[in-house]
Amino acid sequence: MIITDTHTHLYSEAFDDDRNETIQRAIDANVTRFFIPAIDSTYTASMLQLEADFPENVYLMMGLHPTHVKENYKEELAHVEEMLAKRKFVAIGEIGIDLYWDKSTLGIQEDAFRHQIKLAKKYKLPIVIHCRDAFDEIFEILEEEKDDTLFGIFHCFTGTLEQAHQAISYNMKLGIGGVVTFKNGKIDQFINQIDIKQIVLETDSPYLAPKPYRGKRNESSYIVKVVEKLAEIYAVSEEKIVTITTENSKHVFGV
């Protein structure tokens, strides 16, 4: 049984003291595929080192995270382009719009998002979308960009059933993680109305740890709690959840 964590920041400083042990715990729990989103150029070296240390398990994305779209964002986008030209990545991500922390950067966030969607199309790669307080703004851009070459994952999906269907209409899978185990997470109330073939599993570690670890550092081994919850919600076996979601991840990332 191969469990896939489609979104984990294993290069994060939160793992500096026990990174190898954390990854080994996950592998021991059958979590053997780790998809690693980028944030900005300051993390590139750490990501490449992680891949070098775990070449059989780690798959890297490249992109500029919306909360890191600042005055120098064009330089950061140039770094993304340089890296894409230099070597292979499995996706452009995580990219998108975040209006929770800073609404004043909306214009440049939109510009960076559009630019990176075009890069994804150029390289025939999926996009991995970060969306916080910005469904309308993201859907507006996806509506402009939608075509047969646009596809990917709506990472950490926390929207409504209607928004879930809209995201899926743009060839996006829904990234489901610890939030599905939260009492006030809400997606647990309707996710079983979404075909399992439209979801992938993720942790977003070190963030958003599932129950019973909520409030603590998240790690990829905890994805088994997401599997347990989804099996309960869909009333199917954990094996079925794992098998289908890993196949879904292969369909998106091509590996």
PDB file of C-alpha atoms in Angstrom:
ATOM      1  CA  MET A   1       0.000   0.000   0.000  1.00  0.00           C
ATOM      2  CA  ILE A   2       1.618   3.231  -1.205  1.00  0.00           C
ATOM      3  CA  ILE A   3       0.366   6.459   0.391  1.00  0.00           C
ATOM      4  CA  THR A   4       1.161   9.722  -1.387  1.00  0.00           C
ATOM      5  CA  ASP A   5       1.593  13.056   0.373  1.00  0.00           C
ATOM      6  CA  THR A   6       1.009  15.510  -2.485  1.00  0.00           C
ATOM      7  CA  HIS A   7       2.012  18.586  -0.470  1.00  0.00           C
ATOM      8  CA  THR A   8       4.644  18.684   2.263  1.00  0.00           C
ATOM      9  CA  HIS A   9       7.309  21.267   3.131  1.00  0.00           C
ATOM     10  CA  LEU A  10       9.890  18.767   4.384  1.00  0.00           C
ATOM     11  CA  TYR A  11      12.698  21.282   3.830  1.00  0.00           C
ATOM     12  CA  SER A  12      11.095  23.605   6.411  1.00  0.00           C
ATOM     13  CA  GLU A  13      13.189  24.792   9.358  1.00  0.00           C
ATOM     14  CA  ALA A  14      10.605  23.038  11.544  1.00  0.00           C
ATOM     15  CA  PHE A  15      12.290  19.738  10.604  1.00  0.00           C
ATOM     16  CA  ASP A  16      15.914  20.819  10.972  1.00  0.00           C
ATOM     17  CA  ASP A  17      16.442  18.805  14.163  1.00  0.00           C
ATOM     18  CA  ASP A  18      14.910  15.513  12.995  1.00  0.00           C
ATOM     19  CA  ARG A  19      14.241  15.618   9.246  1.00  0.00           C
ATOM     20  CA  ASN A  20      15.594  12.149   8.430  1.00  0.00           C
ATOM     21  CA  GLU A  21      13.766  10.562  11.354  1.00  0.00           C
ATOM     22  CA  THR A  22      10.521  12.301  10.347  1.00  0.00           C
ATOM     23  CA  ILE A  23      10.805  11.017   6.794  1.00  0.00           C
ATOM     24  CA  GLN A  24      11.643   7.523   8.013  1.00  0.00           C
ATOM     25  CA  ARG A  25       8.538   7.546  10.258  1.00  0.00           C
ATOM     26  CA  ALA A  26       6.456   8.363   7.210  1.00  0.00           C
ATOM     27  CA  ILE A  27       8.077   5.658   5.090  1.00  0.00           C
ATOM     28  CA  ASP A  28       7.459   3.156   7.908  1.00  0.00           C
ATOM     29  CA  ALA A  29       3.774   4.172   7.734  1.00  0.00           C
ATOM     30  CA  ASN A  30       3.748   3.439   3.950  1.00  0.00           C
ATOM     31  CA  VAL A  31       3.942   7.117   3.003  1.00  0.00           C
ATOM     32  CA  THR A  32       6.632   6.795   0.353  1.00  0.00           C
ATOM     33  CA  ARG A  33       5.878   9.568  -2.173  1.00  0.00           C
ATOM     34  CA  PHE A  34       6.488  13.174  -1.093  1.00  0.00           C
ATOM     35  CA  PHE A  35       5.636  16.081  -3.397  1.00  0.00           C
ATOM     36  CA  ILE A  36       7.470  19.223  -2.376  1.00  0.00           C
ATOM     37  CA  PRO A  37       6.097  22.697  -3.184  1.00  0.00           C
ATOM     38  CA  ALA A  38       8.393  25.697  -3.574  1.00  0.00           C
ATOM     39  CA  ILE A  39       8.074  28.992  -1.674  1.00  0.00           C
ATOM     40  CA  ASP A  40      10.766  31.288  -3.064  1.00  0.00           C
ATOM     41  CA  SER A  41      14.425  31.253  -4.145  1.00  0.00           C
ATOM     42  CA  THR A  42      15.738  31.160  -0.561  1.00  0.00           C
ATOM     43  CA  TYR A  43      14.496  27.555  -0.219  1.00  0.00           C
ATOM     44  CA  THR A  44      15.751  26.173  -3.551  1.00  0.00           C
ATOM     45  CA  ALA A  45      19.056  24.826  -2.190  1.00  0.00           C
ATOM     46  CA  SER A  46      17.251  23.067   0.686  1.00  0.00           C
ATOM     47  CA  MET A  47      14.779  21.497  -1.728  1.00  0.00           C
ATOM     48  CA  LEU A  48      17.537  20.212  -3.990  1.00  0.00           C
ATOM     49  CA  GLN A  49      19.360  18.760  -0.972  1.00  0.00           C
ATOM     50  CA  LEU A  50      16.188  16.998   0.166  1.00  0.00           C
ATOM     51  CA  GLU A  51      15.835  15.416  -3.274  1.00  0.00           C
ATOM     52  CA  ALA A  52      19.503  14.357  -3.236  1.00  0.00           C
ATOM     53  CA  ASP A  53      19.048  12.743   0.195  1.00  0.00           C
ATOM     54  CA  PHE A  54      15.827  10.884  -0.755  1.00  0.00           C
ATOM     55  CA  PRO A  55      15.926  10.454  -4.543  1.00  0.00           C
ATOM     56  CA  GLU A  56      13.464   7.537  -4.541  1.00  0.00           C
ATOM     57  CA  ASN A  57      10.809   9.385  -2.549  1.00  0.00           C
ATOM     58  CA  VAL A  58      10.992  13.127  -3.163  1.00  0.00           C
ATOM     59  CA  TYR A  59       9.513  15.009  -6.135  1.00  0.00           C
ATOM     60  CA  LEU A  60      10.083  18.742  -6.468  1.00  0.00           C
ATOM     61  CA  MET A  61       7.844  21.556  -7.701  1.00  0.00           C
ATOM     62  CA  MET A  62       9.034  25.029  -8.681  1.00  0.00           C
ATOM     63  CA  GLY A  63       7.178  28.302  -8.182  1.00  0.00           C
ATOM     64  CA  LEU A  64       6.658  31.466  -6.168  1.00  0.00           C
ATOM     65  CA  HIS A  65       4.272  31.250  -3.195  1.00  0.00           C
ATOM     66  CA  PRO A  66       1.688  34.079  -3.152  1.00  0.00           C
ATOM     67  CA  THR A  67       2.619  35.270   0.347  1.00  0.00           C
ATOM     68  CA  HIS A  68       6.180  35.755  -0.944  1.00  0.00           C
ATOM     69  CA  VAL A  69       5.117  37.927  -3.884  1.00  0.00           C
ATOM     70  CA  LYS A  70       6.816  41.181  -2.851  1.00  0.00           C
ATOM     71  CA  GLU A  71       8.459  44.157  -4.564  1.00  0.00           C
ATOM     72  CA  ASN A  72      11.151  41.846  -5.976  1.00  0.00           C
ATOM     73  CA  TYR A  73       8.649  39.349  -7.416  1.00  0.00           C
ATOM     74  CA  LYS A  74       9.908  39.738 -10.986  1.00  0.00           C
ATOM     75  CA  GLU A  75      13.377  38.668  -9.848  1.00  0.00           C
ATOM     76  CA  GLU A  76      11.799  35.693  -8.093  1.00  0.00           C
ATOM     77  CA  LEU A  77       9.857  34.764 -11.236  1.00  0.00           C
ATOM     78  CA  ALA A  78      13.115  34.985 -13.194  1.00  0.00           C
ATOM     79  CA  HIS A  79      14.588  32.455 -10.732  1.00  0.00           C
ATOM     80  CA  VAL A  80      11.599  30.159 -11.327  1.00  0.00           C
ATOM     81  CA  GLU A  81      12.146  30.402 -15.091  1.00  0.00           C
ATOM     82  CA  GLU A  82      15.880  29.776 -14.718  1.00  0.00           C
ATOM     83  CA  MET A  83      15.274  26.635 -12.643  1.00  0.00           C
ATOM     84  CA  LEU A  84      12.634  25.309 -15.050  1.00  0.00           C
ATOM     85  CA  ALA A  85      15.039  25.738 -17.959  1.00  0.00           C
ATOM     86  CA  LYS A  86      17.806  23.974 -16.034  1.00  0.00           C
ATOM     87  CA  ARG A  87      16.140  20.766 -14.817  1.00  0.00           C
ATOM     88  CA  LYS A  88      12.925  18.778 -14.501  1.00  0.00           C
ATOM     89  CA  PHE A  89      10.169  19.530 -11.975  1.00  0.00           C
ATOM     90  CA  VAL A  90       6.833  17.765 -11.512  1.00  0.00           C
ATOM     91  CA  ALA A  91       4.626  20.864 -11.140  1.00  0.00           C
ATOM     92  CA  ILE A  92       4.475  24.642 -10.864  1.00  0.00           C
ATOM     93  CA  GLY A  93       3.594  25.319  -7.257  1.00  0.00           C
ATOM     94  CA  GLU A  94       2.603  26.426  -4.943  1.00  0.00           C
ATOM     95  CA  ILE A  95       1.129  29.427  -6.709  1.00  0.00           C
ATOM     96  CA  GLY A  96      -2.077  31.411  -6.355  1.00  0.00           C
ATOM     97  CA  ILE A  97      -3.516  34.234  -4.276  1.00  0.00           C
ATOM     98  CA  ASP A  98      -3.553  34.810  -0.514  1.00  0.00           C
ATOM     99  CA  LEU A  99      -5.601  37.726   0.804  1.00  0.00           C
ATOM    100  CA  TYR A 100      -5.542  36.625   4.441  1.00  0.00           C
ATOM    101  CA  TRP A 101      -2.233  38.284   5.294  1.00  0.00           C
ATOM    102  CA  ASP A 102      -1.994  41.173   2.842  1.00  0.00           C
ATOM    103  CA  LYS A 103      -4.657  42.536   0.484  1.00  0.00           C
ATOM    104  CA  SER A 104      -2.415  45.351  -0.749  1.00  0.00           C
ATOM    105  CA  THR A 105      -0.389  42.975  -2.951  1.00  0.00           C
ATOM    106  CA  LEU A 106      -3.405  41.611  -4.859  1.00  0.00           C
ATOM    107  CA  GLY A 107      -2.335  43.184  -8.165  1.00  0.00           C
ATOM    108  CA  ILE A 108       1.146  41.703  -8.175  1.00  0.00           C
ATOM    109  CA  GLN A 109      -0.136  38.377  -6.808  1.00  0.00           C
ATOM    110  CA  GLU A 110      -2.509  38.169  -9.783  1.00  0.00           C
ATOM    111  CA  ASP A 111       0.327  39.046 -12.156  1.00  0.00           C
ATOM    112  CA  ALA A 112       2.596  36.357 -10.651  1.00  0.00           C
ATOM    113  CA  PHE A 113      -0.216  33.782 -10.751  1.00  0.00           C
ATOM    114  CA  ARG A 114      -1.003  34.425 -14.426  1.00  0.00           C
ATOM    115  CA  HIS A 115       2.688  34.361 -15.338  1.00  0.00           C
ATOM    116  CA  GLN A 116       3.235  31.020 -13.632  1.00  0.00           C
ATOM    117  CA  ILE A 117       0.140  29.461 -15.210  1.00  0.00           C
ATOM    118  CA  LYS A 118       1.668  30.357 -18.584  1.00  0.00           C
ATOM    119  CA  LEU A 119       4.934  28.704 -17.517  1.00  0.00           C
ATOM    120  CA  ALA A 120       3.002  25.565 -16.554  1.00  0.00           C
ATOM    121  CA  LYS A 121       1.420  25.458 -19.992  1.00  0.00           C
ATOM    122  CA  LYS A 122       4.781  26.035 -21.682  1.00  0.00           C
ATOM    123  CA  TYR A 123       6.347  23.113 -19.810  1.00  0.00           C
ATOM    124  CA  LYS A 124       3.153  20.991 -19.895  1.00  0.00           C
ATOM    125  CA  LEU A 125       3.092  20.797 -16.094  1.00  0.00           C
ATOM    126  CA  PRO A 126       0.254  20.830 -13.545  1.00  0.00           C
ATOM    127  CA  ILE A 127      -0.237  23.797 -11.234  1.00  0.00           C
ATOM    128  CA  VAL A 128      -0.679  23.504  -7.469  1.00  0.00           C
ATOM    129  CA  ILE A 129      -2.872  26.317  -6.215  1.00  0.00           C
ATOM    130  CA  HIS A 130      -2.693  28.083  -2.854  1.00  0.00           C
ATOM    131  CA  CYS A 131      -5.974  29.875  -2.172  1.00  0.00           C
ATOM    132  CA  ARG A 132      -6.745  31.774   1.020  1.00  0.00           C
ATOM    133  CA  ASP A 133      -9.673  34.194   1.181  1.00  0.00           C
ATOM    134  CA  ALA A 134      -9.390  34.437  -2.615  1.00  0.00           C
ATOM    135  CA  PHE A 135     -11.715  31.960  -4.345  1.00  0.00           C
ATOM    136  CA  ASP A 136     -13.388  34.627  -6.507  1.00  0.00           C
ATOM    137  CA  GLU A 137     -10.066  36.135  -7.581  1.00  0.00           C
ATOM    138  CA  ILE A 138      -8.551  32.735  -8.397  1.00  0.00           C
ATOM    139  CA  PHE A 139     -11.616  31.496 -10.252  1.00  0.00           C
ATOM    140  CA  GLU A 140     -11.623  34.668 -12.347  1.00  0.00           C
ATOM    141  CA  ILE A 141      -8.062  33.958 -13.533  1.00  0.00           C
ATOM    142  CA  LEU A 142      -8.728  30.234 -14.063  1.00  0.00           C
ATOM    143  CA  GLU A 143     -11.761  31.175 -16.152  1.00  0.00           C
ATOM    144  CA  GLU A 144      -9.503  33.299 -18.379  1.00  0.00           C
ATOM    145  CA  GLU A 145      -6.822  30.608 -18.626  1.00  0.00           C
ATOM    146  CA  LYS A 146      -8.921  27.449 -18.883  1.00  0.00           C
ATOM    147  CA  ASP A 147      -8.173  25.124 -21.793  1.00  0.00           C
ATOM    148  CA  ASP A 148      -7.099  21.527 -22.355  1.00  0.00           C
ATOM    149  CA  THR A 149      -3.584  22.269 -21.063  1.00  0.00           C
ATOM    150  CA  LEU A 150      -4.664  23.675 -17.679  1.00  0.00           C
ATOM    151  CA  PHE A 151      -4.758  21.090 -14.880  1.00  0.00           C
ATOM    152  CA  GLY A 152      -3.514  20.518 -11.355  1.00  0.00           C
ATOM    153  CA  ILE A 153      -4.471  20.527  -7.688  1.00  0.00           C
ATOM    154  CA  PHE A 154      -6.390  22.957  -5.492  1.00  0.00           C
ATOM    155  CA  HIS A 155      -4.112  22.517  -2.480  1.00  0.00           C
ATOM    156  CA  CYS A 156      -5.662  22.469   1.019  1.00  0.00           C
ATOM    157  CA  PHE A 157      -9.189  22.839  -0.310  1.00  0.00           C
ATOM    158  CA  THR A 158     -11.388  24.568   2.273  1.00  0.00           C
ATOM    159  CA  GLY A 159     -14.241  25.899   0.145  1.00  0.00           C
ATOM    160  CA  THR A 160     -17.912  25.012  -0.228  1.00  0.00           C
ATOM    161  CA  LEU A 161     -19.439  22.177  -2.266  1.00  0.00           C
ATOM    162  CA  GLU A 162     -20.228  24.672  -5.035  1.00  0.00           C
ATOM    163  CA  GLN A 163     -16.619  25.922  -5.033  1.00  0.00           C
ATOM    164  CA  ALA A 164     -15.400  22.318  -5.090  1.00  0.00           C
ATOM    165  CA  HIS A 165     -17.387  21.631  -8.252  1.00  0.00           C
ATOM    166  CA  GLN A 166     -16.110  24.851  -9.797  1.00  0.00           C
ATOM    167  CA  ALA A 167     -12.491  23.950  -9.011  1.00  0.00           C
ATOM    168  CA  ILE A 168     -12.981  20.481 -10.515  1.00  0.00           C
ATOM    169  CA  SER A 169     -14.465  22.086 -13.656  1.00  0.00           C
ATOM    170  CA  TYR A 170     -11.020  23.635 -14.295  1.00  0.00           C
ATOM    171  CA  ASN A 171      -9.374  20.162 -14.281  1.00  0.00           C
ATOM    172  CA  MET A 172      -8.245  20.533 -10.668  1.00  0.00           C
ATOM    173  CA  LYS A 173      -8.140  17.747  -8.095  1.00  0.00           C
ATOM    174  CA  LEU A 174      -8.911  18.758  -4.508  1.00  0.00           C
ATOM    175  CA  GLY A 175      -6.044  18.456  -2.018  1.00  0.00           C
ATOM    176  CA  ILE A 176      -7.527  17.086   1.219  1.00  0.00           C
ATOM    177  CA  GLY A 177      -5.547  17.151   4.458  1.00  0.00           C
ATOM    178  CA  GLY A 178      -5.897  17.665   8.188  1.00  0.00           C
ATOM    179  CA  VAL A 179      -8.775  20.143   7.865  1.00  0.00           C
ATOM    180  CA  VAL A 180     -11.133  17.244   7.045  1.00  0.00           C
ATOM    181  CA  THR A 181     -10.600  15.993  10.630  1.00  0.00           C
ATOM    182  CA  PHE A 182     -11.389  19.361  12.266  1.00  0.00           C
ATOM    183  CA  LYS A 183     -14.681  19.826  14.095  1.00  0.00           C
ATOM    184  CA  ASN A 184     -15.212  23.182  12.350  1.00  0.00           C
ATOM    185  CA  GLY A 185     -13.500  22.221   9.074  1.00  0.00           C
ATOM    186  CA  LYS A 186     -16.853  21.952   7.236  1.00  0.00           C
ATOM    187  CA  ILE A 187     -15.542  20.010   4.228  1.00  0.00           C
ATOM    188  CA  ASP A 188     -16.255  16.759   6.084  1.00  0.00           C
ATOM    189  CA  GLN A 189     -19.966  17.618   5.716  1.00  0.00           C
ATOM    190  CA  PHE A 190     -19.980  17.384   1.907  1.00  0.00           C
ATOM    191  CA  ILE A 191     -16.769  15.784   0.658  1.00  0.00           C
ATOM    192  CA  ASN A 192     -18.517  12.430   0.145  1.00  0.00           C
ATOM    193  CA  GLN A 193     -20.591  14.137  -2.558  1.00  0.00           C
ATOM    194  CA  ILE A 194     -17.327  14.504  -4.514  1.00  0.00           C
ATOM    195  CA  ASP A 195     -16.073  11.460  -6.436  1.00  0.00           C
ATOM    196  CA  ILE A 196     -12.946  10.025  -4.756  1.00  0.00           C
ATOM    197  CA  LYS A 197     -11.309  10.203  -8.197  1.00  0.00           C
ATOM    198  CA  GLN A 198     -11.281  13.994  -7.772  1.00  0.00           C
ATOM    199  CA  ILE A 199      -9.234  14.132  -4.561  1.00  0.00           C
ATOM    200  CA  VAL A 200      -5.623  13.668  -3.508  1.00  0.00           C
ATOM    201  CA  LEU A 201      -4.130  13.409  -0.028  1.00  0.00           C
ATOM    202  CA  GLU A 202      -1.783  15.937   1.523  1.00  0.00           C
ATOM    203  CA  THR A 203      -0.475  17.123   4.876  1.00  0.00           C
ATOM    204  CA  ASP A 204       0.903  20.627   4.175  1.00  0.00           C
ATOM    205  CA  SER A 205       3.328  19.708   6.953  1.00  0.00           C
ATOM    206  CA  PRO A 206       4.576  21.264   9.171  1.00  0.00           C
ATOM    207  CA  TYR A 207       1.169  23.054   9.119  1.00  0.00           C
ATOM    208  CA  LEU A 208      -2.432  21.943   9.699  1.00  0.00           C
ATOM    209  CA  ALA A 209      -1.868  18.766  11.701  1.00  0.00           C
ATOM    210  CA  PRO A 210      -4.960  16.513  11.827  1.00  0.00           C
ATOM    211  CA  LYS A 211      -6.704  15.430  14.988  1.00  0.00           C
ATOM    212  CA  PRO A 212      -5.440  14.252  17.455  1.00  0.00           C
ATOM    213  CA  TYR A 213      -2.260  16.251  16.714  1.00  0.00           C
ATOM    214  CA  ARG A 214      -3.983  19.564  15.985  1.00  0.00           C
ATOM    215  CA  GLY A 215      -1.893  22.514  17.166  1.00  0.00           C
ATOM    216  CA  LYS A 216       1.339  20.512  16.991  1.00  0.00           C
ATOM    217  CA  ARG A 217       3.869  20.270  14.188  1.00  0.00           C
ATOM    218  CA  ASN A 218       2.411  18.261  11.334  1.00  0.00           C
ATOM    219  CA  GLU A 219       4.396  15.553   9.542  1.00  0.00           C
ATOM    220  CA  SER A 220       3.782  13.235   6.613  1.00  0.00           C
ATOM    221  CA  SER A 221       3.188  10.135   8.756  1.00  0.00           C
ATOM    222  CA  TYR A 222       0.074  11.828  10.159  1.00  0.00           C
ATOM    223  CA  ILE A 223      -1.610  11.523   6.761  1.00  0.00           C
ATOM    224  CA  VAL A 224      -2.897   8.151   7.983  1.00  0.00           C
ATOM    225  CA  LYS A 225      -5.361  10.125  10.141  1.00  0.00           C
ATOM    226  CA  VAL A 226      -6.684  11.807   6.994  1.00  0.00           C
ATOM    227  CA  VAL A 227      -7.029   8.367   5.368  1.00  0.00           C
ATOM    228  CA  GLU A 228      -8.950   7.068   8.400  1.00  0.00           C
ATOM    229  CA  LYS A 229     -11.333  10.045   8.347  1.00  0.00           C
ATOM    230  CA  LEU A 230     -11.990   9.826   4.606  1.00  0.00           C
ATOM    231  CA  ALA A 231     -12.626   6.074   4.843  1.00  0.00           C
ATOM    232  CA  GLU A 232     -15.202   6.811   7.527  1.00  0.00           C
ATOM    233  CA  ILE A 233     -16.836   9.638   5.520  1.00  0.00           C
ATOM    234  CA  TYR A 234     -16.976   7.692   2.242  1.00  0.00           C
ATOM    235  CA  ALA A 235     -17.831   4.416   4.016  1.00  0.00           C
ATOM    236  CA  VAL A 236     -15.116   2.524   2.140  1.00  0.00           C
ATOM    237  CA  SER A 237     -11.910   0.791   3.211  1.00  0.00           C
ATOM    238  CA  GLU A 238      -8.745   2.733   3.969  1.00  0.00           C
ATOM    239  CA  GLU A 239      -7.053   0.668   1.257  1.00  0.00           C
ATOM    240  CA  LYS A 240      -9.534   1.984  -1.315  1.00  0.00           C
ATOM    241  CA  ILE A 241      -8.902   5.597  -0.276  1.00  0.00           C
ATOM    242  CA  VAL A 242      -5.136   5.070  -0.499  1.00  0.00           C
ATOM    243  CA  THR A 243      -5.206   3.210  -3.824  1.00  0.00           C
ATOM    244  CA  ILE A 244      -7.461   5.687  -5.609  1.00  0.00           C
ATOM    245  CA  THR A 245      -5.799   8.843  -4.263  1.00  0.00           C
ATOM    246  CA  THR A 246      -2.307   7.582  -5.145  1.00  0.00           C
ATOM    247  CA  GLU A 247      -3.533   6.775  -8.671  1.00  0.00           C
ATOM    248  CA  ASN A 248      -4.991  10.289  -8.820  1.00  0.00           C
ATOM    249  CA  SER A 249      -1.603  11.737  -7.840  1.00  0.00           C
ATOM    250  CA  LYS A 250       0.096   9.735 -10.617  1.00  0.00           C
ATOM    251  CA  HIS A 251      -2.445  11.073 -13.087  1.00  0.00           C
ATOM    252  CA  VAL A 252      -1.692  14.680 -12.069  1.00  0.00           C
ATOM    253  CA  PHE A 253       2.089  14.556 -11.662  1.00  0.00           C
ATOM    254  CA  GLY A 254       2.874  11.876 -14.245  1.00  0.00           C
ATOM    255  CA  VAL A 255       5.085   9.930 -11.809  1.00  0.00           C
TER     256      VAL A 255
END
